[in-house]
Amino acid sequence: MLVPWGGVGCCLSAAALYLLGRSSGRDAEVLRSVARTGSLKDLAAILDTASKVLPLVVAVSGRVSSDTPLICQQSGMRGVIVEETAEQHFLKHNDAGSWIQDSAVMLSVSKEVPWYLDDGTGRVYVVGARSAAGLILTVASEVFEESGRTLVRGTLDYLQGLKMLGVKRTERVLPTGTSLTVVGEAIKDDVGTIRIQRPHKGPFYASPKSIDQLILNLGKWAK
């Protein structure tokens, strides 16, 4: 009996799109229900009057700021989240006798400092944003360093079936001054500091898009 793999693949793809659409539709409905703040200074008053039992999920907007920003080594950009990667690029000999290009990650480092959103009326600290949906880091620098060729290195490469091409170093950053919308659980501690973090159950977004744009995009996926 022949199995129509093409038909099976189409069915699996359709099922995946259906589930994605349902999930996006639910997320859009949840985002419509979150509390919105006209300004960050209003959030403190909202927290004072909110239920102490149920978590308060809100949408806040402002510019990314920090009292101790990171400085990218390659580009000199200032940011609050910096990711550095180094990839070794090389050619390798396959079983057919051909050279094919490949790469391997040599280094992957992520750094983050305490940071907050500031809209001119107040500030709200953001915690755990790297795991938030919608977060986009800007490519601050991308440099390719070619490998030096020596007789010894060439001999070793030949014996290993490799030809080293060089190292690609990339810096990605969430720059200070970036306009950002964060949707998450708002909490105020004993000294009055307000934080936005991932809720135990509910949406967690950090996006350059406004809350209305997020809802619109999720609605399109649902359709």
PDB file of C-alpha atoms in Angstrom:
ATOM      1  CA  MET A   1       0.000   0.000   0.000  1.00  0.00           C
ATOM      2  CA  LEU A   2       1.400   3.367  -1.042  1.00  0.00           C
ATOM      3  CA  VAL A   3       1.165   6.146   1.514  1.00  0.00           C
ATOM      4  CA  PRO A   4       0.314   9.552  -0.066  1.00  0.00           C
ATOM      5  CA  TRP A   5       3.023  11.473   1.805  1.00  0.00           C
ATOM      6  CA  GLY A   6       2.189  14.666  -0.040  1.00  0.00           C
ATOM      7  CA  GLY A   7      -1.379  14.517   1.268  1.00  0.00           C
ATOM      8  CA  VAL A   8      -0.155  13.744   4.787  1.00  0.00           C
ATOM      9  CA  GLY A   9       2.186  16.736   4.649  1.00  0.00           C
ATOM     10  CA  CYS A  10      -0.640  19.022   3.519  1.00  0.00           C
ATOM     11  CA  CYS A  11      -2.851  17.811   6.362  1.00  0.00           C
ATOM     12  CA  LEU A  12      -0.108  18.382   8.945  1.00  0.00           C
ATOM     13  CA  SER A  13       0.565  21.862   7.585  1.00  0.00           C
ATOM     14  CA  ALA A  14      -3.138  22.703   7.669  1.00  0.00           C
ATOM     15  CA  ALA A  15      -3.400  21.451  11.255  1.00  0.00           C
ATOM     16  CA  ALA A  16      -0.391  23.533  12.316  1.00  0.00           C
ATOM     17  CA  LEU A  17      -1.857  26.663  10.711  1.00  0.00           C
ATOM     18  CA  TYR A  18      -5.219  25.988  12.372  1.00  0.00           C
ATOM     19  CA  LEU A  19      -3.621  25.692  15.812  1.00  0.00           C
ATOM     20  CA  LEU A  20      -1.519  28.821  15.175  1.00  0.00           C
ATOM     21  CA  GLY A  21      -4.632  30.720  14.150  1.00  0.00           C
ATOM     22  CA  ARG A  22      -6.530  29.644  17.274  1.00  0.00           C
ATOM     23  CA  SER A  23      -3.586  30.574  19.500  1.00  0.00           C
ATOM     24  CA  SER A  24      -3.183  33.978  17.817  1.00  0.00           C
ATOM     25  CA  GLY A  25      -6.919  34.628  18.130  1.00  0.00           C
ATOM     26  CA  ARG A  26      -6.829  33.880  21.869  1.00  0.00           C
ATOM     27  CA  ASP A  27      -3.792  36.125  22.337  1.00  0.00           C
ATOM     28  CA  ALA A  28      -5.534  38.972  20.508  1.00  0.00           C
ATOM     29  CA  GLU A  29      -8.583  38.649  22.773  1.00  0.00           C
ATOM     30  CA  VAL A  30      -6.393  38.639  25.880  1.00  0.00           C
ATOM     31  CA  LEU A  31      -4.516  41.752  24.728  1.00  0.00           C
ATOM     32  CA  ARG A  32      -7.829  43.558  24.187  1.00  0.00           C
ATOM     33  CA  SER A  33      -8.676  42.922  27.846  1.00  0.00           C
ATOM     34  CA  VAL A  34      -5.449  44.179  29.448  1.00  0.00           C
ATOM     35  CA  ALA A  35      -5.445  47.480  31.299  1.00  0.00           C
ATOM     36  CA  ARG A  36      -3.874  50.428  29.481  1.00  0.00           C
ATOM     37  CA  THR A  37      -2.161  53.363  31.128  1.00  0.00           C
ATOM     38  CA  GLY A  38      -2.262  56.877  29.728  1.00  0.00           C
ATOM     39  CA  SER A  39       1.098  57.563  31.394  1.00  0.00           C
ATOM     40  CA  LEU A  40       3.458  55.649  33.647  1.00  0.00           C
ATOM     41  CA  LYS A  41       2.708  57.859  36.634  1.00  0.00           C
ATOM     42  CA  ASP A  42      -0.909  56.609  36.496  1.00  0.00           C
ATOM     43  CA  LEU A  43       0.220  53.017  36.998  1.00  0.00           C
ATOM     44  CA  ALA A  44       1.056  53.559  40.685  1.00  0.00           C
ATOM     45  CA  ALA A  45      -2.498  54.753  41.391  1.00  0.00           C
ATOM     46  CA  ILE A  46      -3.949  51.828  39.421  1.00  0.00           C
ATOM     47  CA  LEU A  47      -1.901  49.362  41.468  1.00  0.00           C
ATOM     48  CA  ASP A  48      -3.048  50.951  44.729  1.00  0.00           C
ATOM     49  CA  THR A  49      -6.699  50.373  43.821  1.00  0.00           C
ATOM     50  CA  ALA A  50      -6.278  47.005  42.063  1.00  0.00           C
ATOM     51  CA  SER A  51      -7.182  43.656  43.596  1.00  0.00           C
ATOM     52  CA  LYS A  52      -4.455  42.205  45.798  1.00  0.00           C
ATOM     53  CA  VAL A  53      -5.528  38.653  44.868  1.00  0.00           C
ATOM     54  CA  LEU A  54      -5.668  38.754  41.079  1.00  0.00           C
ATOM     55  CA  PRO A  55      -2.539  39.747  39.091  1.00  0.00           C
ATOM     56  CA  LEU A  56      -2.784  43.056  37.225  1.00  0.00           C
ATOM     57  CA  VAL A  57      -1.764  42.623  33.585  1.00  0.00           C
ATOM     58  CA  VAL A  58      -1.143  45.962  31.885  1.00  0.00           C
ATOM     59  CA  ALA A  59       0.245  47.490  28.708  1.00  0.00           C
ATOM     60  CA  VAL A  60       2.817  50.264  29.219  1.00  0.00           C
ATOM     61  CA  SER A  61       4.936  52.241  26.766  1.00  0.00           C
ATOM     62  CA  GLY A  62       8.051  54.367  27.046  1.00  0.00           C
ATOM     63  CA  ARG A  63      11.675  54.680  26.044  1.00  0.00           C
ATOM     64  CA  VAL A  64      14.273  52.123  27.119  1.00  0.00           C
ATOM     65  CA  SER A  65      16.548  53.639  29.789  1.00  0.00           C
ATOM     66  CA  SER A  66      19.133  52.544  32.341  1.00  0.00           C
ATOM     67  CA  ASP A  67      21.320  54.193  34.956  1.00  0.00           C
ATOM     68  CA  THR A  68      24.145  51.747  34.082  1.00  0.00           C
ATOM     69  CA  PRO A  69      23.894  50.976  30.338  1.00  0.00           C
ATOM     70  CA  LEU A  70      26.148  48.494  28.586  1.00  0.00           C
ATOM     71  CA  ILE A  71      28.524  49.693  25.843  1.00  0.00           C
ATOM     72  CA  CYS A  72      29.021  47.387  22.850  1.00  0.00           C
ATOM     73  CA  GLN A  73      32.694  46.569  22.289  1.00  0.00           C
ATOM     74  CA  GLN A  74      32.552  46.639  18.488  1.00  0.00           C
ATOM     75  CA  SER A  75      30.026  49.388  17.682  1.00  0.00           C
ATOM     76  CA  GLY A  76      30.148  51.532  20.833  1.00  0.00           C
ATOM     77  CA  MET A  77      26.315  51.556  21.006  1.00  0.00           C
ATOM     78  CA  ARG A  78      24.697  51.845  24.421  1.00  0.00           C
ATOM     79  CA  GLY A  79      22.067  49.315  25.367  1.00  0.00           C
ATOM     80  CA  VAL A  80      20.444  47.358  28.173  1.00  0.00           C
ATOM     81  CA  ILE A  81      20.644  43.893  26.572  1.00  0.00           C
ATOM     82  CA  VAL A  82      23.676  42.850  24.508  1.00  0.00           C
ATOM     83  CA  GLU A  83      24.184  39.488  22.815  1.00  0.00           C
ATOM     84  CA  GLU A  84      27.598  38.622  21.368  1.00  0.00           C
ATOM     85  CA  THR A  85      28.187  35.622  19.102  1.00  0.00           C
ATOM     86  CA  ALA A  86      31.265  34.306  17.307  1.00  0.00           C
ATOM     87  CA  GLU A  87      30.872  31.729  14.526  1.00  0.00           C
ATOM     88  CA  GLN A  88      33.753  29.818  12.947  1.00  0.00           C
ATOM     89  CA  HIS A  89      33.126  29.480   9.194  1.00  0.00           C
ATOM     90  CA  PHE A  90      34.907  26.734   7.265  1.00  0.00           C
ATOM     91  CA  LEU A  91      34.813  24.386   4.283  1.00  0.00           C
ATOM     92  CA  LYS A  92      34.681  20.666   5.016  1.00  0.00           C
ATOM     93  CA  HIS A  93      35.314  17.644   2.821  1.00  0.00           C
ATOM     94  CA  ASN A  94      32.251  15.427   2.442  1.00  0.00           C
ATOM     95  CA  ASP A  95      32.121  11.758   1.482  1.00  0.00           C
ATOM     96  CA  ALA A  96      31.584  12.660  -2.187  1.00  0.00           C
ATOM     97  CA  GLY A  97      34.907  14.489  -2.269  1.00  0.00           C
ATOM     98  CA  SER A  98      33.366  17.967  -2.487  1.00  0.00           C
ATOM     99  CA  TRP A  99      33.970  20.982  -0.266  1.00  0.00           C
ATOM    100  CA  ILE A 100      30.843  22.321   1.455  1.00  0.00           C
ATOM    101  CA  GLN A 101      30.572  25.426   3.617  1.00  0.00           C
ATOM    102  CA  ASP A 102      29.549  25.104   7.247  1.00  0.00           C
ATOM    103  CA  SER A 103      29.844  26.991  10.529  1.00  0.00           C
ATOM    104  CA  ALA A 104      29.957  26.351  14.266  1.00  0.00           C
ATOM    105  CA  VAL A 105      29.225  28.661  17.182  1.00  0.00           C
ATOM    106  CA  MET A 106      32.372  29.314  19.186  1.00  0.00           C
ATOM    107  CA  LEU A 107      31.003  31.892  21.612  1.00  0.00           C
ATOM    108  CA  SER A 108      27.556  33.043  22.685  1.00  0.00           C
ATOM    109  CA  VAL A 109      27.300  35.586  25.507  1.00  0.00           C
ATOM    110  CA  SER A 110      24.260  37.525  26.691  1.00  0.00           C
ATOM    111  CA  LYS A 111      24.452  40.482  29.074  1.00  0.00           C
ATOM    112  CA  GLU A 112      21.709  42.551  30.689  1.00  0.00           C
ATOM    113  CA  VAL A 113      21.631  45.411  33.190  1.00  0.00           C
ATOM    114  CA  PRO A 114      18.677  46.692  35.246  1.00  0.00           C
ATOM    115  CA  TRP A 115      16.549  48.858  32.948  1.00  0.00           C
ATOM    116  CA  TYR A 116      13.220  50.619  32.800  1.00  0.00           C
ATOM    117  CA  LEU A 117      10.740  52.377  30.544  1.00  0.00           C
ATOM    118  CA  ASP A 118      10.519  56.153  30.905  1.00  0.00           C
ATOM    119  CA  ASP A 119       7.795  58.304  29.323  1.00  0.00           C
ATOM    120  CA  GLY A 120       8.698  61.586  31.012  1.00  0.00           C
ATOM    121  CA  THR A 121       6.110  61.154  33.792  1.00  0.00           C
ATOM    122  CA  GLY A 122       7.575  58.114  35.544  1.00  0.00           C
ATOM    123  CA  ARG A 123       9.530  54.910  35.160  1.00  0.00           C
ATOM    124  CA  VAL A 124       8.666  51.203  35.256  1.00  0.00           C
ATOM    125  CA  TYR A 125      11.346  48.529  35.546  1.00  0.00           C
ATOM    126  CA  VAL A 126      11.142  45.564  33.156  1.00  0.00           C
ATOM    127  CA  VAL A 127      12.234  42.113  34.338  1.00  0.00           C
ATOM    128  CA  GLY A 128      12.885  39.056  32.161  1.00  0.00           C
ATOM    129  CA  ALA A 129      12.248  40.751  28.814  1.00  0.00           C
ATOM    130  CA  ARG A 130      14.569  38.394  26.927  1.00  0.00           C
ATOM    131  CA  SER A 131      11.882  35.695  27.152  1.00  0.00           C
ATOM    132  CA  ALA A 132       9.076  38.037  26.055  1.00  0.00           C
ATOM    133  CA  ALA A 133       7.357  37.593  22.714  1.00  0.00           C
ATOM    134  CA  GLY A 134       8.046  40.233  20.079  1.00  0.00           C
ATOM    135  CA  LEU A 135      11.431  41.374  21.426  1.00  0.00           C
ATOM    136  CA  ILE A 136      13.760  42.368  18.572  1.00  0.00           C
ATOM    137  CA  LEU A 137      17.444  43.097  19.112  1.00  0.00           C
ATOM    138  CA  THR A 138      19.187  45.447  16.678  1.00  0.00           C
ATOM    139  CA  VAL A 139      22.293  44.202  14.866  1.00  0.00           C
ATOM    140  CA  ALA A 140      24.847  46.714  16.121  1.00  0.00           C
ATOM    141  CA  SER A 141      27.909  45.193  14.487  1.00  0.00           C
ATOM    142  CA  GLU A 142      28.783  42.323  12.151  1.00  0.00           C
ATOM    143  CA  VAL A 143      32.459  41.708  11.376  1.00  0.00           C
ATOM    144  CA  PHE A 144      34.155  38.851   9.511  1.00  0.00           C
ATOM    145  CA  GLU A 145      37.758  38.126  10.468  1.00  0.00           C
ATOM    146  CA  GLU A 146      39.540  36.039   7.851  1.00  0.00           C
ATOM    147  CA  SER A 147      41.749  33.195   9.048  1.00  0.00           C
ATOM    148  CA  GLY A 148      45.461  33.601   8.514  1.00  0.00           C
ATOM    149  CA  ARG A 149      47.077  30.947   6.292  1.00  0.00           C
ATOM    150  CA  THR A 150      50.323  29.309   7.376  1.00  0.00           C
ATOM    151  CA  LEU A 151      52.004  26.102   6.262  1.00  0.00           C
ATOM    152  CA  VAL A 152      51.363  24.423   9.615  1.00  0.00           C
ATOM    153  CA  ARG A 153      47.715  25.556   9.689  1.00  0.00           C
ATOM    154  CA  GLY A 154      47.190  24.451   6.104  1.00  0.00           C
ATOM    155  CA  THR A 155      48.624  20.995   6.853  1.00  0.00           C
ATOM    156  CA  LEU A 156      46.406  20.571   9.937  1.00  0.00           C
ATOM    157  CA  ASP A 157      43.341  21.683   7.994  1.00  0.00           C
ATOM    158  CA  TYR A 158      44.158  19.188   5.228  1.00  0.00           C
ATOM    159  CA  LEU A 159      44.541  16.321   7.702  1.00  0.00           C
ATOM    160  CA  GLN A 160      41.210  17.214   9.350  1.00  0.00           C
ATOM    161  CA  GLY A 161      39.432  17.664   6.036  1.00  0.00           C
ATOM    162  CA  LEU A 162      38.777  21.327   6.808  1.00  0.00           C
ATOM    163  CA  LYS A 163      39.612  24.731   5.362  1.00  0.00           C
ATOM    164  CA  MET A 164      39.177  27.533   7.877  1.00  0.00           C
ATOM    165  CA  LEU A 165      37.646  30.658   6.337  1.00  0.00           C
ATOM    166  CA  GLY A 166      37.356  32.950   9.343  1.00  0.00           C
ATOM    167  CA  VAL A 167      35.268  34.065  12.295  1.00  0.00           C
ATOM    168  CA  LYS A 168      32.051  36.080  12.069  1.00  0.00           C
ATOM    169  CA  ARG A 169      31.443  38.236  15.153  1.00  0.00           C
ATOM    170  CA  THR A 170      27.986  39.707  15.692  1.00  0.00           C
ATOM    171  CA  GLU A 171      26.632  42.101  18.319  1.00  0.00           C
ATOM    172  CA  ARG A 172      22.892  42.451  18.876  1.00  0.00           C
ATOM    173  CA  VAL A 173      21.549  45.076  21.268  1.00  0.00           C
ATOM    174  CA  LEU A 174      18.400  46.605  22.720  1.00  0.00           C
ATOM    175  CA  PRO A 175      19.545  50.244  22.484  1.00  0.00           C
ATOM    176  CA  THR A 176      18.735  52.898  25.054  1.00  0.00           C
ATOM    177  CA  GLY A 177      16.177  55.361  23.717  1.00  0.00           C
ATOM    178  CA  THR A 178      14.191  52.651  21.892  1.00  0.00           C
ATOM    179  CA  SER A 179      10.408  53.126  22.036  1.00  0.00           C
ATOM    180  CA  LEU A 180       8.933  49.943  23.480  1.00  0.00           C
ATOM    181  CA  THR A 181       5.549  48.569  24.527  1.00  0.00           C
ATOM    182  CA  VAL A 182       5.565  45.959  27.287  1.00  0.00           C
ATOM    183  CA  VAL A 183       2.587  43.830  28.269  1.00  0.00           C
ATOM    184  CA  GLY A 184       2.931  41.904  31.523  1.00  0.00           C
ATOM    185  CA  GLU A 185       2.115  41.722  35.214  1.00  0.00           C
ATOM    186  CA  ALA A 186       2.635  44.954  37.158  1.00  0.00           C
ATOM    187  CA  ILE A 187       3.949  44.704  40.724  1.00  0.00           C
ATOM    188  CA  LYS A 188       4.868  47.389  43.261  1.00  0.00           C
ATOM    189  CA  ASP A 189       7.281  46.496  46.054  1.00  0.00           C
ATOM    190  CA  ASP A 190       7.455  47.868  49.608  1.00  0.00           C
ATOM    191  CA  VAL A 191       9.573  50.882  48.620  1.00  0.00           C
ATOM    192  CA  GLY A 192       7.257  51.837  45.750  1.00  0.00           C
ATOM    193  CA  THR A 193       9.331  50.523  42.826  1.00  0.00           C
ATOM    194  CA  ILE A 194       7.078  49.282  40.006  1.00  0.00           C
ATOM    195  CA  ARG A 195       8.088  46.304  37.858  1.00  0.00           C
ATOM    196  CA  ILE A 196       6.622  44.590  34.825  1.00  0.00           C
ATOM    197  CA  GLN A 197       7.322  40.872  34.601  1.00  0.00           C
ATOM    198  CA  ARG A 198       6.044  37.658  33.038  1.00  0.00           C
ATOM    199  CA  PRO A 199       2.699  36.768  34.621  1.00  0.00           C
ATOM    200  CA  HIS A 200       2.152  33.265  35.962  1.00  0.00           C
ATOM    201  CA  LYS A 201      -0.591  32.945  33.356  1.00  0.00           C
ATOM    202  CA  GLY A 202      -1.165  35.479  30.609  1.00  0.00           C
ATOM    203  CA  PRO A 203       0.587  37.457  27.874  1.00  0.00           C
ATOM    204  CA  PHE A 204       4.137  38.764  28.063  1.00  0.00           C
ATOM    205  CA  TYR A 205       5.203  41.012  25.184  1.00  0.00           C
ATOM    206  CA  ALA A 206       8.048  43.460  24.623  1.00  0.00           C
ATOM    207  CA  SER A 207       7.673  45.007  21.210  1.00  0.00           C
ATOM    208  CA  PRO A 208       8.396  48.203  19.252  1.00  0.00           C
ATOM    209  CA  LYS A 209       4.780  47.950  18.063  1.00  0.00           C
ATOM    210  CA  SER A 210       1.937  49.641  19.937  1.00  0.00           C
ATOM    211  CA  ILE A 211      -0.688  47.532  21.714  1.00  0.00           C
ATOM    212  CA  ASP A 212      -3.161  48.236  18.896  1.00  0.00           C
ATOM    213  CA  GLN A 213      -0.643  47.094  16.271  1.00  0.00           C
ATOM    214  CA  LEU A 214      -0.002  43.890  18.218  1.00  0.00           C
ATOM    215  CA  ILE A 215      -3.739  43.148  18.386  1.00  0.00           C
ATOM    216  CA  LEU A 216      -4.114  43.878  14.654  1.00  0.00           C
ATOM    217  CA  ASN A 217      -1.232  41.578  13.691  1.00  0.00           C
ATOM    218  CA  LEU A 218      -2.484  38.723  15.881  1.00  0.00           C
ATOM    219  CA  GLY A 219      -5.956  39.155  14.386  1.00  0.00           C
ATOM    220  CA  LYS A 220      -4.492  38.745  10.887  1.00  0.00           C
ATOM    221  CA  TRP A 221      -2.791  35.513  11.910  1.00  0.00           C
ATOM    222  CA  ALA A 222      -6.053  34.241  13.375  1.00  0.00           C
ATOM    223  CA  LYS A 223      -7.847  34.846  10.069  1.00  0.00           C
TER     224      LYS A 223
END
